[in-house]
Amino acid sequence: MFGLGGQEVGIIGVLFFLLIFSILPFIINAKLARSRGKSVPLMLLLTLVFSWIVTLILAVMPRADAEEYRTS
């Protein structure tokens, strides 16, 4: 239906969707936490519980100063 080619495409699509929306927050949050001067392991632990909410919080936080960023 709609040119999707059958049921196996639907399963692949669902798996791709789950992969993107479950793995992507960890990648994004690790980079954001590092640039914001926050503890990366703590932010990844919080990502397990709160997922995309942590991403939004980190995104609105100001970047760490260059001096702080080098020492952490």
CHARMM-style PDB file with segment names, atoms N, HN, CA, C and O in Angstrom:
ATOM      1  N   MET     1       0.833  -1.172   0.000  1.00  0.00      PROA
ATOM      2  CA  MET     1       0.000   0.000   0.000  1.00  0.00      PROA
ATOM      3  C   MET     1       0.882   1.240   0.000  1.00  0.00      PROA
ATOM      4  O   MET     1       1.907   1.274   0.680  1.00  0.00      PROA
ATOM      5  N   PHE     2       0.501   2.224  -0.734  1.00  0.00      PROA
ATOM      6  HN  PHE     2      -0.333   2.197  -1.286  1.00  0.00      PROA
ATOM      7  CA  PHE     2       1.218   3.485  -0.856  1.00  0.00      PROA
ATOM      8  C   PHE     2       2.666   3.283  -1.332  1.00  0.00      PROA
ATOM      9  O   PHE     2       3.524   4.119  -1.046  1.00  0.00      PROA
ATOM     10  N   GLY     3       2.944   2.212  -2.036  1.00  0.00      PROA
ATOM     11  HN  GLY     3       2.247   1.533  -2.267  1.00  0.00      PROA
ATOM     12  CA  GLY     3       4.267   1.994  -2.577  1.00  0.00      PROA
ATOM     13  C   GLY     3       5.327   1.613  -1.560  1.00  0.00      PROA
ATOM     14  O   GLY     3       6.517   1.771  -1.831  1.00  0.00      PROA
ATOM     15  N   LEU     4       4.928   1.115  -0.395  1.00  0.00      PROA
ATOM     16  HN  LEU     4       3.961   0.986  -0.175  1.00  0.00      PROA
ATOM     17  CA  LEU     4       5.902   0.753   0.633  1.00  0.00      PROA
ATOM     18  C   LEU     4       6.495  -0.627   0.424  1.00  0.00      PROA
ATOM     19  O   LEU     4       7.527  -0.943   1.016  1.00  0.00      PROA
ATOM     20  N   GLY     5       5.880  -1.448  -0.389  1.00  0.00      PROA
ATOM     21  HN  GLY     5       5.041  -1.191  -0.869  1.00  0.00      PROA
ATOM     22  CA  GLY     5       6.480  -2.714  -0.752  1.00  0.00      PROA
ATOM     23  C   GLY     5       6.128  -3.890   0.133  1.00  0.00      PROA
ATOM     24  O   GLY     5       6.574  -4.999  -0.161  1.00  0.00      PROA
ATOM     25  N   GLY     6       5.385  -3.730   1.162  1.00  0.00      PROA
ATOM     26  HN  GLY     6       5.024  -2.828   1.400  1.00  0.00      PROA
ATOM     27  CA  GLY     6       4.996  -4.870   1.976  1.00  0.00      PROA
ATOM     28  C   GLY     6       5.275  -4.686   3.445  1.00  0.00      PROA
ATOM     29  O   GLY     6       5.715  -3.626   3.891  1.00  0.00      PROA
ATOM     30  N   GLN     7       5.009  -5.742   4.190  1.00  0.00      PROA
ATOM     31  HN  GLN     7       4.652  -6.603   3.828  1.00  0.00      PROA
ATOM     32  CA  GLN     7       5.110  -5.688   5.648  1.00  0.00      PROA
ATOM     33  C   GLN     7       6.547  -5.563   6.138  1.00  0.00      PROA
ATOM     34  O   GLN     7       6.788  -4.897   7.145  1.00  0.00      PROA
ATOM     35  N   GLU     8       7.509  -6.180   5.458  1.00  0.00      PROA
ATOM     36  HN  GLU     8       7.313  -6.721   4.640  1.00  0.00      PROA
ATOM     37  CA  GLU     8       8.891  -6.126   5.936  1.00  0.00      PROA
ATOM     38  C   GLU     8       9.445  -4.698   5.921  1.00  0.00      PROA
ATOM     39  O   GLU     8      10.303  -4.373   6.741  1.00  0.00      PROA
ATOM     40  N   VAL     9       8.988  -3.859   5.031  1.00  0.00      PROA
ATOM     41  HN  VAL     9       8.290  -4.123   4.364  1.00  0.00      PROA
ATOM     42  CA  VAL     9       9.404  -2.464   5.030  1.00  0.00      PROA
ATOM     43  C   VAL     9       8.862  -1.771   6.273  1.00  0.00      PROA
ATOM     44  O   VAL     9       9.538  -0.921   6.853  1.00  0.00      PROA
ATOM     45  N   GLY    10       7.666  -2.122   6.682  1.00  0.00      PROA
ATOM     46  HN  GLY    10       7.117  -2.812   6.211  1.00  0.00      PROA
ATOM     47  CA  GLY    10       7.085  -1.540   7.889  1.00  0.00      PROA
ATOM     48  C   GLY    10       7.894  -1.906   9.124  1.00  0.00      PROA
ATOM     49  O   GLY    10       8.110  -1.064   9.996  1.00  0.00      PROA
ATOM     50  N   ILE    11       8.340  -3.143   9.206  1.00  0.00      PROA
ATOM     51  HN  ILE    11       8.165  -3.827   8.497  1.00  0.00      PROA
ATOM     52  CA  ILE    11       9.142  -3.595  10.339  1.00  0.00      PROA
ATOM     53  C   ILE    11      10.494  -2.888  10.344  1.00  0.00      PROA
ATOM     54  O   ILE    11      10.975  -2.463  11.394  1.00  0.00      PROA
ATOM     55  N   ILE    12      11.100  -2.767   9.170  1.00  0.00      PROA
ATOM     56  HN  ILE    12      10.709  -3.112   8.317  1.00  0.00      PROA
ATOM     57  CA  ILE    12      12.382  -2.074   9.067  1.00  0.00      PROA
ATOM     58  C   ILE    12      12.213  -0.605   9.448  1.00  0.00      PROA
ATOM     59  O   ILE    12      13.068  -0.034  10.125  1.00  0.00      PROA
ATOM     60  N   GLY    13      11.124  -0.004   9.017  1.00  0.00      PROA
ATOM     61  HN  GLY    13      10.430  -0.469   8.467  1.00  0.00      PROA
ATOM     62  CA  GLY    13      10.851   1.387   9.355  1.00  0.00      PROA
ATOM     63  C   GLY    13      10.684   1.591  10.849  1.00  0.00      PROA
ATOM     64  O   GLY    13      11.198   2.562  11.405  1.00  0.00      PROA
ATOM     65  N   VAL    14       9.973   0.691  11.503  1.00  0.00      PROA
ATOM     66  HN  VAL    14       9.555  -0.097  11.052  1.00  0.00      PROA
ATOM     67  CA  VAL    14       9.779   0.783  12.946  1.00  0.00      PROA
ATOM     68  C   VAL    14      11.114   0.599  13.674  1.00  0.00      PROA
ATOM     69  O   VAL    14      11.405   1.332  14.618  1.00  0.00      PROA
ATOM     70  N   LEU    15      11.918  -0.361  13.249  1.00  0.00      PROA
ATOM     71  HN  LEU    15      11.682  -0.957  12.482  1.00  0.00      PROA
ATOM     72  CA  LEU    15      13.230  -0.569  13.869  1.00  0.00      PROA
ATOM     73  C   LEU    15      14.137   0.638  13.674  1.00  0.00      PROA
ATOM     74  O   LEU    15      14.861   1.025  14.592  1.00  0.00      PROA
ATOM     75  N   PHE    16      14.104   1.230  12.496  1.00  0.00      PROA
ATOM     76  HN  PHE    16      13.516   0.916  11.751  1.00  0.00      PROA
ATOM     77  CA  PHE    16      14.899   2.430  12.224  1.00  0.00      PROA
ATOM     78  C   PHE    16      14.441   3.583  13.110  1.00  0.00      PROA
ATOM     79  O   PHE    16      15.269   4.293  13.680  1.00  0.00      PROA
ATOM     80  N   PHE    17      13.140   3.772  13.230  1.00  0.00      PROA
ATOM     81  HN  PHE    17      12.466   3.195  12.768  1.00  0.00      PROA
ATOM     82  CA  PHE    17      12.575   4.816  14.078  1.00  0.00      PROA
ATOM     83  C   PHE    17      12.996   4.619  15.529  1.00  0.00      PROA
ATOM     84  O   PHE    17      13.412   5.574  16.185  1.00  0.00      PROA
ATOM     85  N   LEU    18      12.894   3.398  16.037  1.00  0.00      PROA
ATOM     86  HN  LEU    18      12.556   2.622  15.505  1.00  0.00      PROA
ATOM     87  CA  LEU    18      13.292   3.110  17.412  1.00  0.00      PROA
ATOM     88  C   LEU    18      14.780   3.335  17.625  1.00  0.00      PROA
ATOM     89  O   LEU    18      15.187   3.853  18.665  1.00  0.00      PROA
ATOM     90  N   LEU    19      15.581   2.957  16.664  1.00  0.00      PROA
ATOM     91  HN  LEU    19      15.250   2.537  15.819  1.00  0.00      PROA
ATOM     92  CA  LEU    19      17.030   3.150  16.770  1.00  0.00      PROA
ATOM     93  C   LEU    19      17.376   4.630  16.826  1.00  0.00      PROA
ATOM     94  O   LEU    19      18.154   5.060  17.677  1.00  0.00      PROA
ATOM     95  N   ILE    20      16.802   5.400  15.927  1.00  0.00      PROA
ATOM     96  HN  ILE    20      16.170   5.051  15.235  1.00  0.00      PROA
ATOM     97  CA  ILE    20      17.093   6.836  15.880  1.00  0.00      PROA
ATOM     98  C   ILE    20      16.661   7.513  17.169  1.00  0.00      PROA
ATOM     99  O   ILE    20      17.429   8.284  17.746  1.00  0.00      PROA
ATOM    100  N   PHE    21      15.455   7.243  17.629  1.00  0.00      PROA
ATOM    101  HN  PHE    21      14.832   6.617  17.161  1.00  0.00      PROA
ATOM    102  CA  PHE    21      14.932   7.959  18.781  1.00  0.00      PROA
ATOM    103  C   PHE    21      15.358   7.379  20.126  1.00  0.00      PROA
ATOM    104  O   PHE    21      15.007   7.929  21.170  1.00  0.00      PROA
ATOM    105  N   SER    22      16.105   6.283  20.120  1.00  0.00      PROA
ATOM    106  HN  SER    22      16.390   5.836  19.272  1.00  0.00      PROA
ATOM    107  CA  SER    22      16.638   5.774  21.379  1.00  0.00      PROA
ATOM    108  C   SER    22      18.148   5.984  21.495  1.00  0.00      PROA
ATOM    109  O   SER    22      18.653   6.159  22.605  1.00  0.00      PROA
ATOM    110  N   ILE    23      18.871   5.972  20.395  1.00  0.00      PROA
ATOM    111  HN  ILE    23      18.461   5.830  19.494  1.00  0.00      PROA
ATOM    112  CA  ILE    23      20.324   6.134  20.404  1.00  0.00      PROA
ATOM    113  C   ILE    23      20.731   7.600  20.230  1.00  0.00      PROA
ATOM    114  O   ILE    23      21.692   8.056  20.849  1.00  0.00      PROA
ATOM    115  N   LEU    24      20.015   8.322  19.406  1.00  0.00      PROA
ATOM    116  HN  LEU    24      19.234   7.953  18.903  1.00  0.00      PROA
ATOM    117  CA  LEU    24      20.371   9.702  19.091  1.00  0.00      PROA
ATOM    118  C   LEU    24      20.476  10.614  20.311  1.00  0.00      PROA
ATOM    119  O   LEU    24      21.399  11.427  20.351  1.00  0.00      PROA
ATOM    120  N   PRO    25      19.588  10.536  21.311  1.00  0.00      PROA
ATOM    121  CA  PRO    25      19.746  11.412  22.477  1.00  0.00      PROA
ATOM    122  C   PRO    25      21.063  11.208  23.212  1.00  0.00      PROA
ATOM    123  O   PRO    25      21.622  12.171  23.736  1.00  0.00      PROA
ATOM    124  N   PHE    26      21.572   9.986  23.266  1.00  0.00      PROA
ATOM    125  HN  PHE    26      21.118   9.203  22.840  1.00  0.00      PROA
ATOM    126  CA  PHE    26      22.838   9.723  23.943  1.00  0.00      PROA
ATOM    127  C   PHE    26      23.998  10.399  23.219  1.00  0.00      PROA
ATOM    128  O   PHE    26      24.887  10.960  23.859  1.00  0.00      PROA
ATOM    129  N   ILE    27      23.993  10.351  21.904  1.00  0.00      PROA
ATOM    130  HN  ILE    27      23.271   9.896  21.384  1.00  0.00      PROA
ATOM    131  CA  ILE    27      25.054  10.971  21.122  1.00  0.00      PROA
ATOM    132  C   ILE    27      25.001  12.493  21.271  1.00  0.00      PROA
ATOM    133  O   ILE    27      26.019  13.141  21.514  1.00  0.00      PROA
ATOM    134  N   ILE    28      23.811  13.042  21.124  1.00  0.00      PROA
ATOM    135  HN  ILE    28      22.984  12.515  20.928  1.00  0.00      PROA
ATOM    136  CA  ILE    28      23.644  14.496  21.219  1.00  0.00      PROA
ATOM    137  C   ILE    28      23.983  14.980  22.620  1.00  0.00      PROA
ATOM    138  O   ILE    28      24.694  15.973  22.775  1.00  0.00      PROA
ATOM    139  N   ASN    29      23.485  14.291  23.644  1.00  0.00      PROA
ATOM    140  HN  ASN    29      22.907  13.484  23.518  1.00  0.00      PROA
ATOM    141  CA  ASN    29      23.693  14.743  25.020  1.00  0.00      PROA
ATOM    142  C   ASN    29      25.142  14.654  25.455  1.00  0.00      PROA
ATOM    143  O   ASN    29      25.598  15.486  26.239  1.00  0.00      PROA
ATOM    144  N   ALA    30      25.871  13.671  24.969  1.00  0.00      PROA
ATOM    145  HN  ALA    30      25.500  12.995  24.332  1.00  0.00      PROA
ATOM    146  CA  ALA    30      27.294  13.577  25.313  1.00  0.00      PROA
ATOM    147  C   ALA    30      28.045  14.791  24.773  1.00  0.00      PROA
ATOM    148  O   ALA    30      28.872  15.372  25.477  1.00  0.00      PROA
ATOM    149  N   LYS    31      27.764  15.175  23.536  1.00  0.00      PROA
ATOM    150  HN  LYS    31      27.093  14.703  22.965  1.00  0.00      PROA
ATOM    151  CA  LYS    31      28.428  16.341  22.953  1.00  0.00      PROA
ATOM    152  C   LYS    31      27.991  17.633  23.635  1.00  0.00      PROA
ATOM    153  O   LYS    31      28.819  18.501  23.910  1.00  0.00      PROA
ATOM    154  N   LEU    32      26.698  17.761  23.908  1.00  0.00      PROA
ATOM    155  HN  LEU    32      26.026  17.055  23.684  1.00  0.00      PROA
ATOM    156  CA  LEU    32      26.207  18.967  24.570  1.00  0.00      PROA
ATOM    157  C   LEU    32      26.764  19.092  25.983  1.00  0.00      PROA
ATOM    158  O   LEU    32      27.164  20.182  26.391  1.00  0.00      PROA
ATOM    159  N   ALA    33      26.796  17.992  26.735  1.00  0.00      PROA
ATOM    160  HN  ALA    33      26.470  17.107  26.403  1.00  0.00      PROA
ATOM    161  CA  ALA    33      27.302  18.030  28.111  1.00  0.00      PROA
ATOM    162  C   ALA    33      28.767  18.437  28.128  1.00  0.00      PROA
ATOM    163  O   ALA    33      29.183  19.223  28.979  1.00  0.00      PROA
ATOM    164  N   ARG    34      29.542  17.917  27.209  1.00  0.00      PROA
ATOM    165  HN  ARG    34      29.204  17.278  26.517  1.00  0.00      PROA
ATOM    166  CA  ARG    34      30.966  18.253  27.135  1.00  0.00      PROA
ATOM    167  C   ARG    34      31.147  19.736  26.831  1.00  0.00      PROA
ATOM    168  O   ARG    34      32.002  20.390  27.428  1.00  0.00      PROA
ATOM    169  N   SER    35      30.352  20.271  25.910  1.00  0.00      PROA
ATOM    170  HN  SER    35      29.657  19.740  25.425  1.00  0.00      PROA
ATOM    171  CA  SER    35      30.503  21.680  25.543  1.00  0.00      PROA
ATOM    172  C   SER    35      29.936  22.616  26.603  1.00  0.00      PROA
ATOM    173  O   SER    35      30.303  23.790  26.646  1.00  0.00      PROA
ATOM    174  N   ARG    36      29.049  22.117  27.456  1.00  0.00      PROA
ATOM    175  HN  ARG    36      28.751  21.163  27.421  1.00  0.00      PROA
ATOM    176  CA  ARG    36      28.467  22.944  28.516  1.00  0.00      PROA
ATOM    177  C   ARG    36      29.220  22.818  29.833  1.00  0.00      PROA
ATOM    178  O   ARG    36      28.871  23.475  30.813  1.00  0.00      PROA
ATOM    179  N   GLY    37      30.256  21.974  29.862  1.00  0.00      PROA
ATOM    180  HN  GLY    37      30.540  21.440  29.065  1.00  0.00      PROA
ATOM    181  CA  GLY    37      31.056  21.809  31.068  1.00  0.00      PROA
ATOM    182  C   GLY    37      30.379  20.970  32.130  1.00  0.00      PROA
ATOM    183  O   GLY    37      30.688  21.104  33.314  1.00  0.00      PROA
ATOM    184  N   LYS    38      29.466  20.111  31.729  1.00  0.00      PROA
ATOM    185  HN  LYS    38      29.215  20.003  30.767  1.00  0.00      PROA
ATOM    186  CA  LYS    38      28.743  19.248  32.671  1.00  0.00      PROA
ATOM    187  C   LYS    38      29.349  17.848  32.657  1.00  0.00      PROA
ATOM    188  O   LYS    38      30.099  17.484  31.751  1.00  0.00      PROA
ATOM    189  N   SER    39      29.005  17.076  33.682  1.00  0.00      PROA
ATOM    190  HN  SER    39      28.396  17.372  34.418  1.00  0.00      PROA
ATOM    191  CA  SER    39      29.490  15.706  33.781  1.00  0.00      PROA
ATOM    192  C   SER    39      28.809  14.835  32.716  1.00  0.00      PROA
ATOM    193  O   SER    39      27.591  14.656  32.731  1.00  0.00      PROA
ATOM    194  N   VAL    40      29.608  14.305  31.803  1.00  0.00      PROA
ATOM    195  HN  VAL    40      30.598  14.450  31.790  1.00  0.00      PROA
ATOM    196  CA  VAL    40      29.059  13.488  30.725  1.00  0.00      PROA
ATOM    197  C   VAL    40      28.400  12.212  31.262  1.00  0.00      PROA
ATOM    198  O   VAL    40      27.283  11.900  30.849  1.00  0.00      PROA
ATOM    199  N   PRO    41      29.056  11.450  32.181  1.00  0.00      PROA
ATOM    200  CA  PRO    41      28.388  10.240  32.686  1.00  0.00      PROA
ATOM    201  C   PRO    41      27.051  10.549  33.388  1.00  0.00      PROA
ATOM    202  O   PRO    41      26.086   9.798  33.247  1.00  0.00      PROA
ATOM    203  N   LEU    42      27.005  11.644  34.135  1.00  0.00      PROA
ATOM    204  HN  LEU    42      27.790  12.254  34.250  1.00  0.00      PROA
ATOM    205  CA  LEU    42      25.761  12.010  34.804  1.00  0.00      PROA
ATOM    206  C   LEU    42      24.678  12.347  33.792  1.00  0.00      PROA
ATOM    207  O   LEU    42      23.532  11.926  33.951  1.00  0.00      PROA
ATOM    208  N   MET    43      25.022  13.096  32.759  1.00  0.00      PROA
ATOM    209  HN  MET    43      25.953  13.438  32.630  1.00  0.00      PROA
ATOM    210  CA  MET    43      24.035  13.461  31.743  1.00  0.00      PROA
ATOM    211  C   MET    43      23.549  12.233  30.976  1.00  0.00      PROA
ATOM    212  O   MET    43      22.378  12.160  30.603  1.00  0.00      PROA
ATOM    213  N   LEU    44      24.435  11.272  30.739  1.00  0.00      PROA
ATOM    214  HN  LEU    44      25.387  11.331  31.041  1.00  0.00      PROA
ATOM    215  CA  LEU    44      24.016  10.051  30.055  1.00  0.00      PROA
ATOM    216  C   LEU    44      23.107   9.208  30.948  1.00  0.00      PROA
ATOM    217  O   LEU    44      22.174   8.568  30.462  1.00  0.00      PROA
ATOM    218  N   LEU    45      23.380   9.207  32.252  1.00  0.00      PROA
ATOM    219  HN  LEU    45      24.138   9.726  32.647  1.00  0.00      PROA
ATOM    220  CA  LEU    45      22.494   8.517  33.190  1.00  0.00      PROA
ATOM    221  C   LEU    45      21.120   9.172  33.210  1.00  0.00      PROA
ATOM    222  O   LEU    45      20.100   8.484  33.211  1.00  0.00      PROA
ATOM    223  N   LEU    46      21.094  10.493  33.227  1.00  0.00      PROA
ATOM    224  HN  LEU    46      21.923  11.052  33.227  1.00  0.00      PROA
ATOM    225  CA  LEU    46      19.820  11.206  33.185  1.00  0.00      PROA
ATOM    226  C   LEU    46      19.093  10.975  31.859  1.00  0.00      PROA
ATOM    227  O   LEU    46      17.863  10.976  31.815  1.00  0.00      PROA
ATOM    228  N   THR    47      19.849  10.778  30.788  1.00  0.00      PROA
ATOM    229  HN  THR    47      20.849  10.777  30.824  1.00  0.00      PROA
ATOM    230  CA  THR    47      19.249  10.499  29.489  1.00  0.00      PROA
ATOM    231  C   THR    47      18.503   9.166  29.509  1.00  0.00      PROA
ATOM    232  O   THR    47      17.476   9.015  28.848  1.00  0.00      PROA
ATOM    233  N   LEU    48      19.023   8.201  30.270  1.00  0.00      PROA
ATOM    234  HN  LEU    48      19.858   8.324  30.807  1.00  0.00      PROA
ATOM    235  CA  LEU    48      18.309   6.922  30.394  1.00  0.00      PROA
ATOM    236  C   LEU    48      16.901   7.118  30.935  1.00  0.00      PROA
ATOM    237  O   LEU    48      15.968   6.433  30.514  1.00  0.00      PROA
ATOM    238  N   VAL    49      16.747   8.048  31.863  1.00  0.00      PROA
ATOM    239  HN  VAL    49      17.504   8.604  32.204  1.00  0.00      PROA
ATOM    240  CA  VAL    49      15.456   8.260  32.511  1.00  0.00      PROA
ATOM    241  C   VAL    49      14.599   9.265  31.746  1.00  0.00      PROA
ATOM    242  O   VAL    49      13.415   9.023  31.510  1.00  0.00      PROA
ATOM    243  N   PHE    50      15.199  10.399  31.358  1.00  0.00      PROA
ATOM    244  HN  PHE    50      16.160  10.596  31.549  1.00  0.00      PROA
ATOM    245  CA  PHE    50      14.409  11.501  30.823  1.00  0.00      PROA
ATOM    246  C   PHE    50      14.534  11.714  29.310  1.00  0.00      PROA
ATOM    247  O   PHE    50      13.790  12.510  28.738  1.00  0.00      PROA
ATOM    248  N   SER    51      15.449  11.027  28.671  1.00  0.00      PROA
ATOM    249  HN  SER    51      16.054  10.380  29.136  1.00  0.00      PROA
ATOM    250  CA  SER    51      15.655  11.047  27.226  1.00  0.00      PROA
ATOM    251  C   SER    51      15.753  12.450  26.631  1.00  0.00      PROA
ATOM    252  O   SER    51      16.695  13.179  26.943  1.00  0.00      PROA
ATOM    253  N   TRP    52      14.815  12.839  25.792  1.00  0.00      PROA
ATOM    254  HN  TRP    52      14.050  12.246  25.539  1.00  0.00      PROA
ATOM    255  CA  TRP    52      14.889  14.080  25.039  1.00  0.00      PROA
ATOM    256  C   TRP    52      14.745  15.317  25.913  1.00  0.00      PROA
ATOM    257  O   TRP    52      15.153  16.402  25.497  1.00  0.00      PROA
ATOM    258  N   ILE    53      14.182  15.191  27.103  1.00  0.00      PROA
ATOM    259  HN  ILE    53      13.851  14.310  27.441  1.00  0.00      PROA
ATOM    260  CA  ILE    53      14.043  16.339  28.003  1.00  0.00      PROA
ATOM    261  C   ILE    53      15.427  16.856  28.392  1.00  0.00      PROA
ATOM    262  O   ILE    53      15.644  18.066  28.456  1.00  0.00      PROA
ATOM    263  N   VAL    54      16.359  15.945  28.652  1.00  0.00      PROA
ATOM    264  HN  VAL    54      16.182  14.962  28.600  1.00  0.00      PROA
ATOM    265  CA  VAL    54      17.729  16.337  29.000  1.00  0.00      PROA
ATOM    266  C   VAL    54      18.375  17.061  27.818  1.00  0.00      PROA
ATOM    267  O   VAL    54      19.129  18.014  28.014  1.00  0.00      PROA
ATOM    268  N   THR    55      18.089  16.625  26.618  1.00  0.00      PROA
ATOM    269  HN  THR    55      17.477  15.851  26.459  1.00  0.00      PROA
ATOM    270  CA  THR    55      18.620  17.283  25.428  1.00  0.00      PROA
ATOM    271  C   THR    55      18.142  18.729  25.349  1.00  0.00      PROA
ATOM    272  O   THR    55      18.922  19.637  25.064  1.00  0.00      PROA
ATOM    273  N   LEU    56      16.864  18.929  25.602  1.00  0.00      PROA
ATOM    274  HN  LEU    56      16.230  18.191  25.834  1.00  0.00      PROA
ATOM    275  CA  LEU    56      16.323  20.296  25.564  1.00  0.00      PROA
ATOM    276  C   LEU    56      16.944  21.174  26.641  1.00  0.00      PROA
ATOM    277  O   LEU    56      17.266  22.334  26.385  1.00  0.00      PROA
ATOM    278  N   ILE    57      17.114  20.637  27.833  1.00  0.00      PROA
ATOM    279  HN  ILE    57      16.853  19.694  28.041  1.00  0.00      PROA
ATOM    280  CA  ILE    57      17.711  21.405  28.927  1.00  0.00      PROA
ATOM    281  C   ILE    57      19.152  21.773  28.596  1.00  0.00      PROA
ATOM    282  O   ILE    57      19.553  22.923  28.777  1.00  0.00      PROA
ATOM    283  N   LEU    58      19.933  20.812  28.114  1.00  0.00      PROA
ATOM    284  HN  LEU    58      19.607  19.878  27.967  1.00  0.00      PROA
ATOM    285  CA  LEU    58      21.316  21.087  27.759  1.00  0.00      PROA
ATOM    286  C   LEU    58      21.417  22.080  26.600  1.00  0.00      PROA
ATOM    287  O   LEU    58      22.343  22.890  26.555  1.00  0.00      PROA
ATOM    288  N   ALA    59      20.483  22.018  25.683  1.00  0.00      PROA
ATOM    289  HN  ALA    59      19.731  21.359  25.720  1.00  0.00      PROA
ATOM    290  CA  ALA    59      20.527  22.892  24.515  1.00  0.00      PROA
ATOM    291  C   ALA    59      20.326  24.360  24.896  1.00  0.00      PROA
ATOM    292  O   ALA    59      20.893  25.245  24.257  1.00  0.00      PROA
ATOM    293  N   VAL    60      19.531  24.624  25.924  1.00  0.00      PROA
ATOM    294  HN  VAL    60      19.069  23.905  26.443  1.00  0.00      PROA
ATOM    295  CA  VAL    60      19.284  26.019  26.299  1.00  0.00      PROA
ATOM    296  C   VAL    60      20.313  26.547  27.296  1.00  0.00      PROA
ATOM    297  O   VAL    60      20.346  27.748  27.563  1.00  0.00      PROA
ATOM    298  N   MET    61      21.147  25.679  27.846  1.00  0.00      PROA
ATOM    299  HN  MET    61      21.121  24.704  27.629  1.00  0.00      PROA
ATOM    300  CA  MET    61      22.184  26.128  28.778  1.00  0.00      PROA
ATOM    301  C   MET    61      23.281  26.865  28.023  1.00  0.00      PROA
ATOM    302  O   MET    61      23.572  26.539  26.872  1.00  0.00      PROA
ATOM    303  N   PRO    62      23.888  27.855  28.663  1.00  0.00      PROA
ATOM    304  CA  PRO    62      24.995  28.562  27.995  1.00  0.00      PROA
ATOM    305  C   PRO    62      26.231  27.666  27.903  1.00  0.00      PROA
ATOM    306  O   PRO    62      26.437  26.772  28.723  1.00  0.00      PROA
ATOM    307  N   ARG    63      27.033  27.930  26.894  1.00  0.00      PROA
ATOM    308  HN  ARG    63      26.865  28.657  26.228  1.00  0.00      PROA
ATOM    309  CA  ARG    63      28.277  27.171  26.727  1.00  0.00      PROA
ATOM    310  C   ARG    63      29.240  27.503  27.850  1.00  0.00      PROA
ATOM    311  O   ARG    63      29.204  28.597  28.414  1.00  0.00      PROA
ATOM    312  N   ALA    64      30.105  26.544  28.168  1.00  0.00      PROA
ATOM    313  HN  ALA    64      30.135  25.656  27.710  1.00  0.00      PROA
ATOM    314  CA  ALA    64      31.131  26.758  29.190  1.00  0.00      PROA
ATOM    315  C   ALA    64      32.197  27.684  28.624  1.00  0.00      PROA
ATOM    316  O   ALA    64      32.425  27.718  27.414  1.00  0.00      PROA
ATOM    317  N   ASP    65      32.845  28.431  29.502  1.00  0.00      PROA
ATOM    318  HN  ASP    65      32.660  28.404  30.484  1.00  0.00      PROA
ATOM    319  CA  ASP    65      33.953  29.280  29.075  1.00  0.00      PROA
ATOM    320  C   ASP    65      35.080  28.398  28.558  1.00  0.00      PROA
ATOM    321  O   ASP    65      35.195  27.234  28.941  1.00  0.00      PROA
ATOM    322  N   ALA    66      35.897  28.951  27.701  1.00  0.00      PROA
ATOM    323  HN  ALA    66      35.803  29.896  27.390  1.00  0.00      PROA
ATOM    324  CA  ALA    66      37.000  28.180  27.124  1.00  0.00      PROA
ATOM    325  C   ALA    66      37.956  27.698  28.200  1.00  0.00      PROA
ATOM    326  O   ALA    66      38.499  26.598  28.097  1.00  0.00      PROA
ATOM    327  N   GLU    67      38.168  28.504  29.230  1.00  0.00      PROA
ATOM    328  HN  GLU    67      37.727  29.397  29.314  1.00  0.00      PROA
ATOM    329  CA  GLU    67      39.074  28.121  30.313  1.00  0.00      PROA
ATOM    330  C   GLU    67      38.519  26.942  31.099  1.00  0.00      PROA
ATOM    331  O   GLU    67      39.246  25.991  31.385  1.00  0.00      PROA
ATOM    332  N   GLU    68      37.244  26.997  31.447  1.00  0.00      PROA
ATOM    333  HN  GLU    68      36.654  27.770  31.214  1.00  0.00      PROA
ATOM    334  CA  GLU    68      36.616  25.890  32.164  1.00  0.00      PROA
ATOM    335  C   GLU    68      36.597  24.643  31.328  1.00  0.00      PROA
ATOM    336  O   GLU    68      36.798  23.543  31.844  1.00  0.00      PROA
ATOM    337  N   TYR    69      36.358  24.792  30.046  1.00  0.00      PROA
ATOM    338  HN  TYR    69      36.195  25.685  29.626  1.00  0.00      PROA
ATOM    339  CA  TYR    69      36.259  23.654  29.147  1.00  0.00      PROA
ATOM    340  C   TYR    69      37.573  22.887  29.061  1.00  0.00      PROA
ATOM    341  O   TYR    69      37.566  21.661  28.952  1.00  0.00      PROA
ATOM    342  N   ARG    70      38.704  23.598  29.108  1.00  0.00      PROA
ATOM    343  HN  ARG    70      38.709  24.595  29.197  1.00  0.00      PROA
ATOM    344  CA  ARG    70      40.004  22.932  29.029  1.00  0.00      PROA
ATOM    345  C   ARG    70      40.362  22.203  30.321  1.00  0.00      PROA
ATOM    346  O   ARG    70      41.039  21.176  30.277  1.00  0.00      PROA
ATOM    347  N   THR    71      39.925  22.710  31.458  1.00  0.00      PROA
ATOM    348  HN  THR    71      39.375  23.545  31.493  1.00  0.00      PROA
ATOM    349  CA  THR    71      40.323  22.102  32.721  1.00  0.00      PROA
ATOM    350  C   THR    71      39.469  20.905  33.096  1.00  0.00      PROA
ATOM    351  O   THR    71      39.883  20.101  33.930  1.00  0.00      PROA
ATOM    352  N   SER    72      38.292  20.761  32.509  1.00  0.00      PROA
ATOM    353  HN  SER    72      37.955  21.415  31.831  1.00  0.00      PROA
ATOM    354  CA  SER    72      37.425  19.637  32.887  1.00  0.00      PROA
ATOM    355  C   SER    72      37.586  18.460  31.962  1.00  0.00      PROA
ATOM    356  OT1 SER    72      36.927  17.436  32.145  1.00  0.00      PROA
TER     357      SER     72
END
